Amino acid sequence: LFLHPGVKVNVYVAEGCVELLARHIVLLAIAFEDPELLSLKGKTHLFMDIYGNCLVRPFSSAYLSSKAKELTNIITDPEYAQRQAPIFNYEALRYKERDQLADVFHFWTNAPEHVFNLARYWEDRLRVQLGVRYDHRNGAFDWDLQMKLRENGATQVCPQEYKHWRETGVAFTFPEYEQSDPNKTFAVGLVRNGKGFLHRGSVGDNMTGPYITFGQKCAEERLSRSKHGVNDFRSTDVTERNVLQIMYEIQERQHYCFDPKDVHQFGSHQLDTGKNLNKHDARTEPVEAVHYNKPLLQCANLTVHLLSVEDVLRMHELDRFEAKFDAVFVANNYFNLLKDGFNRTWKDACLLFFETRQLTVFSKEVIKEHIEQIKAYAQKQ
């Protein structure tokens, strides 16, 4: 986009719950943060922390708490939003949904009433999922990795990082960091309850992992090398390289040139992390020393439109979406929600993308069945 200023891009985000919209907003905000507030490496590791870790660094918790106040002002004051974050357009949101977003951001701030015991939720889900196999979970994790995930093509994921994530919910680890605070962006079903909040628990996958999005392929083939099944680089290291490129090109407005010193190389190493996991408490003290309230980086030819949660199921019925989109991406868990008439929203030459279940722990039969359903849908259109 930065290299093609004549191209105007409008991205429309349809999400099934307000809490996930809030999560998209803060992840985009990190990428467009003013470089005086965050370095490129700082943005990269902060993005990875909030994107993929159930427990985050105290710095990430402080950023989230501070940024939540700024995002509250953005979502409640259109004039302020235009000055501070013009890439966001939330006109399609109902006032009730804007109020819900403000509640979500408020919950992210550090306060004694904003308790979110994500580590306990993770452990409870794991116990229910594994049942009698819980006491032998390390073997179950290894089976899921070797016989499912890697067999399905996700060969960059290393045993030590995958098993650590399955056990703790912490996917991306580096020797210089310790994750200790709950990642509140995974909370769902938030409802105000006096000074605090009630919630339904946490959202997110706990079997495949967040490695697939950025951590499987990159331009440098050397990062994919392995010897006797042991990778030189973890999926975490490849993710670091790819996210760094994105952050660099957004900030510097030029192509990224890879430097091996930019990324870690811990493919065969078992990192000694996890000793300080703060499993049953939430940080309540106001630790943020920096106010992240500078205007986001400008991108005049990009607008991200946040759609109403209700639009997910009725988009095909609304006149304002008729022949609207040049490209459509459908996540695999939204495929079964597609309605007859959804093709009304496409332009004649629209590109249609479907997320498959290929790089997951689903069985080959389930993956094949889902792909066949996608093919059948495409042939019908």
Short mmCIF file of C-alpha atoms in Angstrom, two decimals:
data_model
loop_
_atom_site.label_atom_id
_atom_site.label_comp_id
_atom_site.label_asym_id
_atom_site.label_seq_id
_atom_site.Cartn_x
_atom_site.Cartn_y
_atom_site.Cartn_z
CA LEU A 1 0.00 0.00 0.00
CA PHE A 2 2.77 2.43 0.93
CA LEU A 3 4.58 1.62 -2.30
CA HIS A 4 1.40 2.09 -4.38
CA PRO A 5 -0.20 5.31 -3.10
CA GLY A 6 -2.67 5.37 -5.99
CA VAL A 7 -4.33 2.16 -4.77
CA LYS A 8 -7.15 2.70 -2.29
CA VAL A 9 -7.93 -0.32 -0.09
CA ASN A 10 -10.99 -0.73 2.13
CA VAL A 11 -10.93 -3.71 4.48
CA TYR A 12 -14.24 -4.80 6.03
CA VAL A 13 -13.97 -6.89 9.20
CA ALA A 14 -17.00 -9.03 10.11
CA GLU A 15 -16.53 -10.74 13.46
CA GLY A 16 -18.87 -12.79 15.61
CA CYS A 17 -18.28 -11.06 18.94
CA VAL A 18 -17.27 -7.59 20.09
CA GLU A 19 -14.34 -8.82 22.16
CA LEU A 20 -12.63 -10.18 19.04
CA LEU A 21 -13.17 -6.87 17.24
CA ALA A 22 -11.39 -5.18 20.14
CA ARG A 23 -8.53 -7.66 19.79
CA HIS A 24 -8.18 -6.89 16.06
CA ILE A 25 -8.12 -3.17 16.85
CA VAL A 26 -5.29 -3.38 19.37
CA LEU A 27 -3.17 -5.69 17.17
CA LEU A 28 -3.50 -3.21 14.29
CA ALA A 29 -2.72 -0.35 16.66
CA ILE A 30 0.57 -2.03 17.62
CA ALA A 31 1.59 -2.26 13.96
CA PHE A 32 0.83 1.45 13.40
CA GLU A 33 2.25 2.72 16.69
CA ASP A 34 4.47 5.80 16.58
CA PRO A 35 8.16 4.73 16.40
CA GLU A 36 8.98 7.18 19.18
CA LEU A 37 6.94 4.98 21.51
CA LEU A 38 7.92 1.53 20.26
CA SER A 39 10.96 0.28 18.35
CA LEU A 40 10.57 -2.22 15.51
CA LYS A 41 11.74 -5.08 17.70
CA GLY A 42 9.49 -3.80 20.48
CA LYS A 43 6.48 -3.83 18.15
CA THR A 44 7.36 -7.29 16.89
CA HIS A 45 7.60 -8.92 20.30
CA LEU A 46 4.61 -7.02 21.68
CA PHE A 47 2.47 -8.15 18.72
CA MET A 48 3.61 -11.76 19.14
CA ASP A 49 2.94 -11.64 22.88
CA ILE A 50 -0.62 -10.36 22.62
CA TYR A 51 -1.40 -12.34 19.46
CA GLY A 52 -0.28 -15.77 20.63
CA ASN A 53 0.36 -15.94 24.38
CA CYS A 54 -2.27 -16.54 27.05
CA LEU A 55 0.17 -15.15 29.61
CA VAL A 56 2.13 -12.05 28.59
CA ARG A 57 5.08 -10.01 29.81
CA PRO A 58 4.49 -7.27 32.41
CA PHE A 59 5.47 -4.77 29.67
CA SER A 60 2.73 -6.13 27.40
CA SER A 61 0.22 -5.95 30.24
CA ALA A 62 1.24 -2.33 30.87
CA TYR A 63 0.89 -1.48 27.17
CA LEU A 64 -2.56 -3.07 27.03
CA SER A 65 -3.68 -1.19 30.13
CA SER A 66 -2.43 2.15 28.81
CA LYS A 67 -3.59 1.63 25.23
CA ALA A 68 -7.05 0.62 26.41
CA LYS A 69 -7.64 4.15 27.69
CA GLU A 70 -6.60 5.63 24.33
CA LEU A 71 -8.81 3.18 22.41
CA THR A 72 -11.76 4.08 24.64
CA ASN A 73 -11.38 7.72 23.61
CA ILE A 74 -11.07 6.69 19.96
CA ILE A 75 -14.22 4.56 19.95
CA THR A 76 -16.34 7.12 21.82
CA ASP A 77 -15.23 10.39 20.18
CA PRO A 78 -15.38 10.53 16.34
CA GLU A 79 -13.38 13.78 16.08
CA TYR A 80 -10.64 12.42 18.35
CA ALA A 81 -10.64 9.15 16.35
CA GLN A 82 -10.12 11.05 13.10
CA ARG A 83 -7.04 12.77 14.55
CA GLN A 84 -5.54 9.77 16.33
CA ALA A 85 -6.52 6.71 14.28
CA PRO A 86 -7.96 7.63 10.87
CA ILE A 87 -7.41 4.10 9.51
CA PHE A 88 -10.40 2.88 11.57
CA ASN A 89 -13.98 3.43 10.49
CA TYR A 90 -16.60 2.25 12.98
CA GLU A 91 -19.69 3.96 11.56
CA ALA A 92 -21.31 0.55 10.93
CA LEU A 93 -21.18 -0.32 14.65
CA ARG A 94 -24.33 0.21 16.66
CA TYR A 95 -24.12 2.47 19.69
CA LYS A 96 -24.68 -0.57 21.88
CA GLU A 97 -21.64 -2.24 20.31
CA ARG A 98 -19.51 0.88 20.79
CA ASP A 99 -20.49 0.84 24.46
CA GLN A 100 -19.54 -2.83 24.61
CA LEU A 101 -16.16 -2.05 23.04
CA ALA A 102 -15.60 0.66 25.64
CA ASP A 103 -16.39 -1.91 28.36
CA VAL A 104 -13.89 -4.35 26.86
CA PHE A 105 -11.17 -1.70 26.81
CA HIS A 106 -12.00 -0.77 30.39
CA PHE A 107 -11.63 -4.42 31.43
CA TRP A 108 -8.14 -4.44 29.89
CA THR A 109 -6.96 -1.71 32.30
CA ASN A 110 -5.24 -2.96 35.43
CA ALA A 111 -7.55 -2.79 38.42
CA PRO A 112 -8.30 -5.09 41.40
CA GLU A 113 -11.81 -5.74 40.04
CA HIS A 114 -10.65 -6.78 36.57
CA VAL A 115 -9.72 -10.36 37.37
CA PHE A 116 -9.17 -12.80 34.51
CA ASN A 117 -7.65 -16.11 35.59
CA LEU A 118 -6.76 -17.29 32.11
CA ALA A 119 -4.21 -19.86 33.28
CA ARG A 120 -6.94 -21.63 35.27
CA TYR A 121 -9.29 -21.60 32.27
CA TRP A 122 -6.52 -23.05 30.09
CA GLU A 123 -5.85 -25.86 32.58
CA ASP A 124 -9.57 -26.64 32.97
CA ARG A 125 -10.04 -26.85 29.19
CA LEU A 126 -7.02 -29.15 28.95
CA ARG A 127 -8.36 -31.47 31.66
CA VAL A 128 -11.76 -31.74 29.96
CA GLN A 129 -10.18 -32.22 26.55
CA LEU A 130 -7.76 -34.97 27.57
CA GLY A 131 -9.87 -36.70 30.21
CA VAL A 132 -8.07 -39.80 31.52
CA ARG A 133 -5.06 -38.93 29.36
CA TYR A 134 -4.37 -35.76 31.39
CA ASP A 135 -1.77 -37.46 33.60
CA HIS A 136 0.04 -38.56 30.43
CA ARG A 137 -0.47 -35.31 28.58
CA ASN A 138 3.13 -34.96 27.44
CA GLY A 139 2.72 -38.08 25.31
CA ALA A 140 -0.64 -36.79 24.02
CA PHE A 141 0.98 -33.49 23.04
CA ASP A 142 3.76 -35.32 21.19
CA TRP A 143 1.21 -37.50 19.34
CA ASP A 144 -0.78 -34.45 18.25
CA LEU A 145 2.38 -32.77 17.00
CA GLN A 146 4.10 -35.65 15.24
CA MET A 147 1.16 -37.69 13.96
CA LYS A 148 -1.29 -34.87 13.19
CA LEU A 149 0.17 -31.37 12.92
CA ARG A 150 3.47 -32.28 11.25
CA GLU A 151 1.85 -35.00 9.14
CA ASN A 152 -0.56 -32.35 7.86
CA GLY A 153 2.34 -30.15 6.75
CA ALA A 154 3.19 -27.89 9.72
CA THR A 155 6.79 -29.13 9.86
CA GLN A 156 8.29 -25.87 11.17
CA VAL A 157 6.70 -26.31 14.61
CA CYS A 158 9.26 -27.74 17.05
CA PRO A 159 8.43 -30.19 19.88
CA GLN A 160 9.71 -28.00 22.70
CA GLU A 161 7.68 -24.92 21.69
CA TYR A 162 4.51 -26.88 20.93
CA LYS A 163 4.56 -28.84 24.19
CA HIS A 164 5.24 -25.68 26.21
CA TRP A 165 2.28 -23.97 24.53
CA ARG A 166 -0.06 -26.91 25.11
CA GLU A 167 0.92 -26.98 28.79
CA THR A 168 0.88 -23.25 29.55
CA GLY A 169 -0.83 -21.38 26.69
CA VAL A 170 2.43 -19.50 26.05
CA ALA A 171 3.41 -20.06 22.39
CA PHE A 172 6.18 -17.53 21.73
CA THR A 173 9.09 -17.58 24.19
CA PHE A 174 12.49 -15.89 24.20
CA PRO A 175 15.26 -16.23 26.82
CA GLU A 176 15.13 -12.54 27.70
CA TYR A 177 11.43 -12.57 28.63
CA GLU A 178 9.14 -14.17 31.18
CA GLN A 179 5.38 -14.20 30.69
CA SER A 180 3.48 -13.70 33.93
CA ASP A 181 0.25 -11.73 33.35
CA PRO A 182 -3.08 -12.87 31.85
CA ASN A 183 -3.74 -11.77 28.28
CA LYS A 184 -7.14 -10.12 28.65
CA THR A 185 -7.70 -9.90 24.89
CA PHE A 186 -8.81 -13.55 25.08
CA ALA A 187 -11.77 -12.75 27.37
CA VAL A 188 -15.28 -13.19 25.93
CA GLY A 189 -18.83 -12.52 27.07
CA LEU A 190 -17.92 -9.51 29.21
CA VAL A 191 -20.77 -7.99 31.23
CA ARG A 192 -20.43 -5.20 33.76
CA ASN A 193 -20.97 -6.24 37.37
CA GLY A 194 -20.60 -3.21 39.65
CA LYS A 195 -16.98 -2.10 39.46
CA GLY A 196 -15.92 -5.40 37.92
CA PHE A 197 -17.00 -7.70 35.11
CA LEU A 198 -18.52 -11.10 34.63
CA HIS A 199 -17.33 -13.12 31.63
CA ARG A 200 -17.93 -16.49 30.00
CA GLY A 201 -14.26 -17.43 29.98
CA SER A 202 -11.64 -17.41 27.24
CA VAL A 203 -11.74 -17.80 23.47
CA GLY A 204 -9.16 -19.38 21.21
CA ASP A 205 -7.71 -22.62 19.95
CA ASN A 206 -5.75 -24.83 22.35
CA MET A 207 -4.74 -27.70 20.04
CA THR A 208 -3.15 -26.33 16.83
CA GLY A 209 -1.43 -23.19 18.07
CA PRO A 210 -0.81 -19.67 16.74
CA TYR A 211 2.26 -20.79 14.79
CA ILE A 212 0.52 -21.33 11.47
CA THR A 213 -0.26 -17.72 10.54
CA PHE A 214 3.26 -16.29 10.43
CA GLY A 215 5.51 -19.19 11.39
CA GLN A 216 5.56 -21.71 8.52
CA LYS A 217 7.17 -20.06 5.51
CA CYS A 218 9.41 -17.09 4.77
CA ALA A 219 11.51 -15.78 1.88
CA GLU A 220 14.77 -17.20 3.31
CA GLU A 221 14.91 -20.95 2.76
CA ARG A 222 17.72 -21.29 5.31
CA LEU A 223 15.20 -20.68 8.09
CA SER A 224 13.42 -23.90 7.03
CA ARG A 225 16.51 -26.13 7.28
CA SER A 226 16.40 -29.19 9.52
CA LYS A 227 18.79 -32.05 10.33
CA HIS A 228 17.43 -35.47 11.29
CA GLY A 229 14.02 -33.94 11.94
CA VAL A 230 15.38 -31.15 14.17
CA ASN A 231 14.77 -27.63 12.82
CA ASP A 232 17.47 -24.97 12.90
CA PHE A 233 14.76 -22.39 13.59
CA ARG A 234 11.54 -22.68 15.57
CA SER A 235 8.21 -21.61 14.19
CA THR A 236 8.55 -18.84 16.80
CA ASP A 237 11.77 -17.65 15.12
CA VAL A 238 10.16 -17.66 11.67
CA THR A 239 7.19 -15.77 13.11
CA GLU A 240 9.59 -13.19 14.54
CA ARG A 241 11.18 -12.71 11.11
CA ASN A 242 7.86 -12.36 9.27
CA VAL A 243 6.23 -10.04 11.80
CA LEU A 244 9.38 -7.89 11.87
CA GLN A 245 9.13 -7.49 8.09
CA ILE A 246 5.52 -6.34 8.38
CA MET A 247 6.37 -3.83 11.12
CA TYR A 248 9.39 -2.56 9.20
CA GLU A 249 7.52 -1.99 5.92
CA ILE A 250 4.62 -0.23 7.66
CA GLN A 251 6.99 2.09 9.51
CA GLU A 252 9.75 2.68 6.95
CA ARG A 253 7.61 2.55 3.76
CA GLN A 254 10.19 0.46 1.92
CA HIS A 255 11.00 -3.21 1.29
CA TYR A 256 12.57 -5.18 4.13
CA CYS A 257 16.02 -6.72 3.65
CA PHE A 258 16.62 -9.71 5.93
CA ASP A 259 19.50 -9.59 8.40
CA PRO A 260 20.19 -12.85 10.34
CA LYS A 261 20.90 -10.74 13.42
CA ASP A 262 17.26 -9.64 13.42
CA VAL A 263 15.93 -13.00 14.60
CA HIS A 264 16.65 -15.65 17.20
CA GLN A 265 17.76 -19.19 16.29
CA PHE A 266 16.57 -21.68 18.89
CA GLY A 267 15.37 -24.61 16.80
CA SER A 268 17.11 -27.30 18.85
CA HIS A 269 17.21 -25.50 22.22
CA GLN A 270 15.02 -26.19 25.23
CA LEU A 271 14.60 -22.73 26.75
CA ASP A 272 14.44 -22.56 30.54
CA THR A 273 11.25 -20.52 30.71
CA GLY A 274 8.02 -20.63 32.65
CA LYS A 275 9.36 -20.39 36.20
CA ASN A 276 7.59 -17.10 36.89
CA LEU A 277 4.18 -17.95 35.46
CA ASN A 278 1.67 -15.97 37.51
CA LYS A 279 -1.06 -18.56 37.25
CA HIS A 280 -3.71 -17.40 39.67
CA ASP A 281 -3.41 -13.63 39.97
CA ALA A 282 -3.98 -10.59 37.79
CA ARG A 283 -1.74 -7.55 37.82
CA THR A 284 -3.72 -4.80 39.53
CA GLU A 285 -1.20 -2.03 40.09
CA PRO A 286 -0.99 0.74 37.45
CA VAL A 287 2.42 -0.23 36.04
CA GLU A 288 2.26 1.75 32.81
CA ALA A 289 4.89 4.49 32.75
CA VAL A 290 4.32 5.47 29.11
CA HIS A 291 1.09 6.85 27.69
CA TYR A 292 0.53 5.38 24.24
CA ASN A 293 -1.59 8.25 22.98
CA LYS A 294 0.34 9.57 19.99
CA PRO A 295 -1.51 9.46 16.64
CA LEU A 296 -1.07 6.20 14.77
CA LEU A 297 1.09 6.21 11.64
CA GLN A 298 -0.73 7.64 8.64
CA CYS A 299 -1.83 5.45 5.74
CA ALA A 300 -4.04 7.60 3.56
CA ASN A 301 -5.01 4.81 1.16
CA LEU A 302 -6.12 2.27 3.81
CA THR A 303 -9.36 2.19 5.80
CA VAL A 304 -10.39 -0.66 8.11
CA HIS A 305 -14.17 -0.78 8.47
CA LEU A 306 -15.46 -2.51 11.61
CA LEU A 307 -18.81 -4.13 10.84
CA SER A 308 -21.60 -4.83 13.28
CA VAL A 309 -21.69 -8.29 14.84
CA GLU A 310 -25.19 -8.64 13.42
CA ASP A 311 -23.86 -8.17 9.87
CA VAL A 312 -22.16 -11.58 9.99
CA LEU A 313 -25.41 -13.45 9.46
CA ARG A 314 -27.33 -10.93 7.34
CA MET A 315 -24.73 -9.34 5.08
CA HIS A 316 -26.27 -11.02 2.02
CA GLU A 317 -29.60 -9.29 2.76
CA LEU A 318 -28.32 -5.72 3.00
CA ASP A 319 -28.39 -3.46 -0.04
CA ARG A 320 -25.27 -1.59 1.01
CA PHE A 321 -23.20 -4.76 0.52
CA GLU A 322 -24.55 -5.64 -2.94
CA ALA A 323 -21.67 -6.12 -5.42
CA LYS A 324 -19.39 -4.59 -2.80
CA PHE A 325 -16.26 -6.73 -2.54
CA ASP A 326 -13.31 -7.30 -4.86
CA ALA A 327 -11.96 -10.04 -2.59
CA VAL A 328 -13.54 -12.09 0.20
CA PHE A 329 -11.80 -14.21 2.85
CA VAL A 330 -13.85 -16.76 4.81
CA ALA A 331 -12.35 -18.29 7.97
CA ASN A 332 -12.86 -22.05 8.32
CA ASN A 333 -15.10 -21.72 11.38
CA TYR A 334 -17.38 -19.29 9.50
CA PHE A 335 -17.84 -21.49 6.44
CA ASN A 336 -20.97 -23.19 7.78
CA LEU A 337 -22.53 -19.77 8.49
CA LEU A 338 -22.56 -18.77 4.81
CA LYS A 339 -26.09 -18.14 3.57
CA ASP A 340 -27.66 -18.56 0.15
CA GLY A 341 -27.29 -15.26 -1.62
CA PHE A 342 -23.89 -14.44 -0.13
CA ASN A 343 -22.62 -14.16 -3.71
CA ARG A 344 -24.74 -10.98 -4.02
CA THR A 345 -21.97 -9.21 -2.11
CA TRP A 346 -19.30 -10.06 -4.70
CA LYS A 347 -18.25 -8.04 -7.70
CA ASP A 348 -18.08 -9.87 -11.03
CA ALA A 349 -14.34 -10.55 -10.81
CA CYS A 350 -14.28 -11.07 -7.03
CA LEU A 351 -11.53 -13.31 -5.63
CA LEU A 352 -12.89 -15.76 -3.06
CA PHE A 353 -10.52 -17.21 -0.44
CA PHE A 354 -11.42 -20.01 1.95
CA GLU A 355 -9.34 -21.01 4.95
CA THR A 356 -8.94 -24.79 4.96
CA ARG A 357 -8.16 -27.02 7.94
CA GLN A 358 -4.93 -28.33 6.40
CA LEU A 359 -2.38 -27.12 8.95
CA THR A 360 -4.32 -28.26 12.02
CA VAL A 361 -4.63 -31.31 14.28
CA PHE A 362 -7.82 -32.40 12.52
CA SER A 363 -7.70 -35.88 10.95
CA LYS A 364 -6.99 -36.20 7.23
CA GLU A 365 -10.60 -37.33 6.74
CA VAL A 366 -12.00 -34.19 8.34
CA ILE A 367 -9.59 -32.00 6.36
CA LYS A 368 -10.55 -33.71 3.09
CA GLU A 369 -14.27 -33.48 3.87
CA HIS A 370 -13.99 -29.74 4.57
CA ILE A 371 -12.08 -29.16 1.30
CA GLU A 372 -14.76 -31.09 -0.60
CA GLN A 373 -17.44 -28.89 0.97
CA ILE A 374 -15.56 -25.79 -0.17
CA LYS A 375 -15.26 -27.18 -3.72
CA ALA A 376 -18.96 -28.02 -3.79
CA TYR A 377 -19.85 -24.52 -2.62
CA ALA A 378 -17.58 -22.93 -5.26
CA GLN A 379 -19.07 -25.06 -8.05
CA LYS A 380 -22.58 -24.02 -7.03
CA GLN A 381 -21.86 -20.29 -7.41
#
